[in-house]
Amino acid sequence: MTRLLNKTALITGGGAGIGAACGLLFCTEGAAVILVDVDADALKRTEARICDQVPGAKVTTVTANVSSDAQKVIESCLGTDGKLDILVNNAAMRNYALVANATEEEWQSVITVNLIGTANYCAAALPLLRRSGSGSIVNVSSCYAVTGRKGMGIYDATKAAQLALTRTLAHEEAAHGVRVNAVCPGSTLTDFHVAKAESVGKSVEQLKTERQDTSLLGRWATPIEIAYPILWLASAEASFITGATLMADGGLSAM
C-alpha cells in the first residue's frame, strides 16, 4: 500500500463523501494529506476516522471557503517552498433550479465554487506541482456533465466546464510535467444524500432503492468506489494519462 509514498496531496471538499474517502485511501497509500473544507466539524470527524484506521497517518485539515481562499490555503499549509504532488478538486456546490427559473445570483454562487474555485486552486498549486516533477491534478466532475438531465442545469453546466478546463490545463501543463485529468462520478451515496433523505423522514434503505435506473449496475456507488479511480489517476500508474475524462458512473453514460 505505497502507491503514494512520499507524496503530498491536497483535497478540497475533504470533510465528507468522496473527498473524505480520498483522504483515507491516500493516507493508506502513504501520502501526506491536506483536507480542505468549509465545514470544520466534518473535517474533525474525518481526521479522527483516518487517524483511527491508518496508524501514523499524516493528515492536516484546513477550514476554508474554496471559492475564495486558494492562495491563502496553499501558503498557510505549504508555504512557497513546500512540497505538493497531487491536487484533487472535489469541493462542489449544488443547485436545483430549472434553467428557466434560475436567478443570476444562483448562477454566480455555483460558478464561483465549482468553476472559479477549481481554477483558483489549480493556479495556486501549479508552482508547487511543477516543482514536483510528476504533479497530478484530478478534477471531480460529474457524469451529468456528459449525459444531461433536468433540474440541475447550473450544477451540470459548471461540471461540464470543469472538463473543458481539464483539457486546457493538460495542454498547458504537459511541458511542466503536470498531468491533469477528470473523474465523472455517477450517483454516489454520500453523507450529503443520506442527510437530505433523513431530513424528510426517508431511511437509508429506502434511499438505496432509488437509483436503480441511473446506471447499468442498478445501484449507488460508495464513496470509496469513486476514490479508487481518483487514486489511480493521481498515481504513477497513470503516468501516460493526461487530458482524460474517466466515467466512474456504473455505465450510465452507455445507457
mmCIF file of C-alpha atoms in Angstrom, residues 55-227:
data_model
loop_
_atom_site.group_PDB
_atom_site.id
_atom_site.type_symbol
_atom_site.label_atom_id
_atom_site.label_comp_id
_atom_site.label_asym_id
_atom_site.label_seq_id
_atom_site.Cartn_x
_atom_site.Cartn_y
_atom_site.Cartn_z
ATOM 1 C CA PRO A 55 -1.903 4.385 12.285
ATOM 2 C CA GLY A 56 0.712 7.065 11.739
ATOM 3 C CA ALA A 57 -1.358 8.819 9.082
ATOM 4 C CA LYS A 58 -0.091 12.242 8.064
ATOM 5 C CA VAL A 59 -3.248 14.296 7.759
ATOM 6 C CA THR A 60 -3.782 18.032 8.126
ATOM 7 C CA THR A 61 -7.101 19.865 7.960
ATOM 8 C CA VAL A 62 -7.795 23.433 6.858
ATOM 9 C CA THR A 63 -11.161 25.132 7.252
ATOM 10 C CA ALA A 64 -11.612 27.389 4.248
ATOM 11 C CA ASN A 65 -14.111 28.554 1.674
ATOM 12 C CA VAL A 66 -12.999 27.039 -1.606
ATOM 13 C CA SER A 67 -14.498 29.906 -3.576
ATOM 14 C CA SER A 68 -12.022 32.472 -2.266
ATOM 15 C CA ASP A 69 -9.164 31.134 -0.143
ATOM 16 C CA ALA A 70 -6.990 29.125 -2.551
ATOM 17 C CA GLN A 71 -3.765 31.130 -2.362
ATOM 18 C CA LYS A 72 -4.078 31.607 1.389
ATOM 19 C CA VAL A 73 -4.630 27.879 1.953
ATOM 20 C CA ILE A 74 -1.649 26.887 -0.180
ATOM 21 C CA GLU A 75 0.619 29.385 1.563
ATOM 22 C CA SER A 76 -0.620 28.590 5.067
ATOM 23 C CA CYS A 77 -0.167 24.829 4.865
ATOM 24 C CA LEU A 78 2.710 24.537 2.397
ATOM 25 C CA GLY A 79 4.378 27.938 2.099
ATOM 26 C CA THR A 80 6.111 28.974 -1.114
ATOM 27 C CA ASP A 81 8.833 26.344 -0.793
ATOM 28 C CA GLY A 82 6.665 23.435 0.307
ATOM 29 C CA LYS A 83 6.013 20.163 -1.436
ATOM 30 C CA LEU A 84 2.830 19.310 -3.313
ATOM 31 C CA ASP A 85 2.445 16.429 -5.741
ATOM 32 C CA ILE A 86 -1.318 15.968 -6.087
ATOM 33 C CA LEU A 87 -4.334 18.272 -6.163
ATOM 34 C CA VAL A 88 -7.851 16.828 -6.061
ATOM 35 C CA ASN A 89 -10.524 19.433 -6.784
ATOM 36 C CA ASN A 90 -13.568 17.804 -5.223
ATOM 37 C CA ALA A 91 -15.437 20.641 -3.489
ATOM 38 C CA ALA A 92 -18.771 21.481 -5.081
ATOM 39 C CA MET A 93 -21.987 23.415 -4.567
ATOM 40 C CA ARG A 94 -25.380 22.162 -5.754
ATOM 41 C CA ASN A 95 -28.447 23.995 -7.028
ATOM 42 C CA TYR A 96 -31.799 22.542 -8.059
ATOM 43 C CA ALA A 97 -33.332 25.426 -10.006
ATOM 44 C CA LEU A 98 -34.679 24.920 -13.504
ATOM 45 C CA VAL A 99 -32.689 26.945 -16.023
ATOM 46 C CA ALA A 100 -35.842 28.907 -16.896
ATOM 47 C CA ASN A 101 -36.232 29.959 -13.255
ATOM 48 C CA ALA A 102 -32.629 30.323 -12.112
ATOM 49 C CA THR A 103 -31.501 33.748 -10.977
ATOM 50 C CA GLU A 104 -28.214 35.413 -11.811
ATOM 51 C CA GLU A 105 -27.254 35.139 -8.135
ATOM 52 C CA GLU A 106 -27.828 31.372 -8.211
ATOM 53 C CA TRP A 107 -25.675 31.001 -11.294
ATOM 54 C CA GLN A 108 -22.913 33.126 -9.802
ATOM 55 C CA SER A 109 -22.808 31.319 -6.457
ATOM 56 C CA VAL A 110 -22.398 27.894 -8.064
ATOM 57 C CA ILE A 111 -19.932 29.068 -10.715
ATOM 58 C CA THR A 112 -17.828 30.723 -8.006
ATOM 59 C CA VAL A 113 -17.355 27.430 -6.163
ATOM 60 C CA ASN A 114 -17.432 24.773 -8.862
ATOM 61 C CA LEU A 115 -15.540 26.507 -11.653
ATOM 62 C CA ILE A 116 -13.709 29.562 -10.353
ATOM 63 C CA GLY A 117 -12.800 27.784 -7.110
ATOM 64 C CA THR A 118 -11.375 24.854 -9.080
ATOM 65 C CA ALA A 119 -9.440 27.194 -11.381
ATOM 66 C CA ASN A 120 -8.084 29.173 -8.432
ATOM 67 C CA TYR A 121 -6.820 26.066 -6.653
ATOM 68 C CA CYS A 122 -5.150 24.883 -9.846
ATOM 69 C CA ALA A 123 -3.439 28.245 -10.343
ATOM 70 C CA ALA A 124 -2.311 28.457 -6.707
ATOM 71 C CA ALA A 125 -0.990 24.889 -6.673
ATOM 72 C CA LEU A 126 0.722 24.824 -10.074
ATOM 73 C CA PRO A 127 4.079 26.337 -8.994
ATOM 74 C CA LEU A 128 4.482 23.532 -6.441
ATOM 75 C CA LEU A 129 3.081 20.834 -8.727
ATOM 76 C CA ARG A 130 5.524 21.839 -11.460
ATOM 77 C CA ARG A 131 8.397 21.620 -8.997
ATOM 78 C CA SER A 132 7.298 18.090 -8.094
ATOM 79 C CA GLY A 133 8.354 16.804 -11.487
ATOM 80 C CA SER A 134 5.373 14.442 -11.552
ATOM 81 C CA GLY A 135 2.489 16.609 -10.440
ATOM 82 C CA SER A 136 -1.084 15.446 -10.908
ATOM 83 C CA ILE A 137 -4.417 17.282 -10.819
ATOM 84 C CA VAL A 138 -7.659 15.320 -10.662
ATOM 85 C CA ASN A 139 -10.862 17.319 -11.084
ATOM 86 C CA VAL A 140 -14.004 15.661 -9.767
ATOM 87 C CA SER A 141 -16.713 16.494 -12.289
ATOM 88 C CA SER A 142 -19.983 14.572 -12.772
ATOM 89 C CA CYS A 143 -21.459 12.021 -15.130
ATOM 90 C CA TYR A 144 -24.163 14.591 -15.819
ATOM 91 C CA ALA A 145 -21.560 16.895 -17.344
ATOM 92 C CA VAL A 146 -21.763 14.444 -20.239
ATOM 93 C CA THR A 147 -25.224 12.864 -20.151
ATOM 94 C CA GLY A 148 -27.513 15.706 -19.055
ATOM 95 C CA ARG A 149 -30.747 15.736 -17.031
ATOM 96 C CA LYS A 150 -33.384 18.200 -15.887
ATOM 97 C CA GLY A 151 -33.417 20.183 -12.680
ATOM 98 C CA MET A 152 -29.691 20.747 -12.092
ATOM 99 C CA GLY A 153 -28.650 22.802 -15.090
ATOM 100 C CA ILE A 154 -26.441 25.224 -13.168
ATOM 101 C CA TYR A 155 -24.511 22.466 -11.419
ATOM 102 C CA ASP A 156 -24.174 20.355 -14.572
ATOM 103 C CA ALA A 157 -23.012 23.308 -16.663
ATOM 104 C CA THR A 158 -20.207 24.039 -14.205
ATOM 105 C CA LYS A 159 -19.242 20.373 -14.167
ATOM 106 C CA ALA A 160 -19.070 20.361 -17.978
ATOM 107 C CA ALA A 161 -16.896 23.472 -17.787
ATOM 108 C CA GLN A 162 -14.542 21.575 -15.468
ATOM 109 C CA LEU A 163 -13.975 19.056 -18.253
ATOM 110 C CA ALA A 164 -13.019 21.829 -20.672
ATOM 111 C CA LEU A 165 -10.708 23.291 -18.019
ATOM 112 C CA THR A 166 -9.148 19.855 -17.530
ATOM 113 C CA ARG A 167 -8.331 19.506 -21.233
ATOM 114 C CA THR A 168 -6.942 23.039 -21.470
ATOM 115 C CA LEU A 169 -4.718 22.593 -18.425
ATOM 116 C CA ALA A 170 -3.493 19.251 -19.757
ATOM 117 C CA HIS A 171 -2.275 21.072 -22.872
ATOM 118 C CA GLU A 172 -0.745 23.943 -20.934
ATOM 119 C CA GLU A 173 0.966 21.912 -18.219
ATOM 120 C CA ALA A 174 2.348 18.939 -20.166
ATOM 121 C CA ALA A 175 5.613 20.799 -20.733
ATOM 122 C CA HIS A 176 5.900 21.279 -16.961
ATOM 123 C CA GLY A 177 5.367 17.605 -16.128
ATOM 124 C CA VAL A 178 1.908 18.111 -14.609
ATOM 125 C CA ARG A 179 -0.849 15.733 -15.659
ATOM 126 C CA VAL A 180 -4.484 16.906 -15.487
ATOM 127 C CA ASN A 181 -7.441 14.530 -15.603
ATOM 128 C CA ALA A 182 -11.077 14.352 -14.553
ATOM 129 C CA VAL A 183 -13.308 11.746 -12.966
ATOM 130 C CA CYS A 184 -17.068 11.841 -13.580
ATOM 131 C CA PRO A 185 -18.849 10.045 -10.726
ATOM 132 C CA GLY A 186 -22.330 8.666 -11.097
ATOM 133 C CA SER A 187 -24.856 8.517 -8.264
ATOM 134 C CA THR A 188 -22.764 8.219 -5.108
ATOM 135 C CA LEU A 189 -24.240 7.570 -1.677
ATOM 136 C CA THR A 190 -22.521 10.306 0.297
ATOM 137 C CA ASP A 191 -23.279 11.873 3.662
ATOM 138 C CA PHE A 192 -24.994 14.714 1.804
ATOM 139 C CA HIS A 193 -27.575 12.410 0.225
ATOM 140 C CA VAL A 194 -28.135 10.492 3.455
ATOM 141 C CA ALA A 195 -28.703 13.684 5.457
ATOM 142 C CA LYS A 196 -31.019 15.067 2.791
ATOM 143 C CA ALA A 197 -33.092 11.880 2.841
ATOM 144 C CA GLU A 198 -33.243 11.692 6.624
ATOM 145 C CA SER A 199 -34.427 15.319 6.772
ATOM 146 C CA VAL A 200 -37.646 14.242 5.017
ATOM 147 C CA GLY A 201 -38.055 11.029 7.013
ATOM 148 C CA LYS A 202 -36.543 8.669 4.458
ATOM 149 C CA SER A 203 -34.352 5.788 5.600
ATOM 150 C CA VAL A 204 -31.031 4.864 4.016
ATOM 151 C CA GLU A 205 -32.546 1.558 2.897
ATOM 152 C CA GLN A 206 -35.313 3.441 1.081
ATOM 153 C CA LEU A 207 -32.733 5.748 -0.450
ATOM 154 C CA LYS A 208 -30.747 2.828 -1.810
ATOM 155 C CA THR A 209 -33.709 1.688 -3.907
ATOM 156 C CA GLU A 210 -33.993 5.000 -5.764
ATOM 157 C CA ARG A 211 -31.080 4.871 -8.214
ATOM 158 C CA GLN A 212 -31.685 1.508 -9.866
ATOM 159 C CA ASP A 213 -32.310 3.175 -13.228
ATOM 160 C CA THR A 214 -29.343 5.563 -13.207
ATOM 161 C CA SER A 215 -26.652 3.023 -14.041
ATOM 162 C CA LEU A 216 -26.226 -0.332 -15.714
ATOM 163 C CA LEU A 217 -25.229 -1.709 -12.320
ATOM 164 C CA GLY A 218 -28.540 -0.574 -10.838
ATOM 165 C CA ARG A 219 -27.265 0.911 -7.593
ATOM 166 C CA TRP A 220 -25.465 3.796 -5.944
ATOM 167 C CA ALA A 221 -21.682 3.908 -5.829
ATOM 168 C CA THR A 222 -19.973 4.097 -2.473
ATOM 169 C CA PRO A 223 -17.526 6.994 -1.985
ATOM 170 C CA ILE A 224 -14.567 4.602 -1.919
ATOM 171 C CA GLU A 225 -15.556 3.275 -5.346
ATOM 172 C CA ILE A 226 -15.003 6.779 -6.699
ATOM 173 C CA ALA A 227 -11.865 7.356 -4.630
#
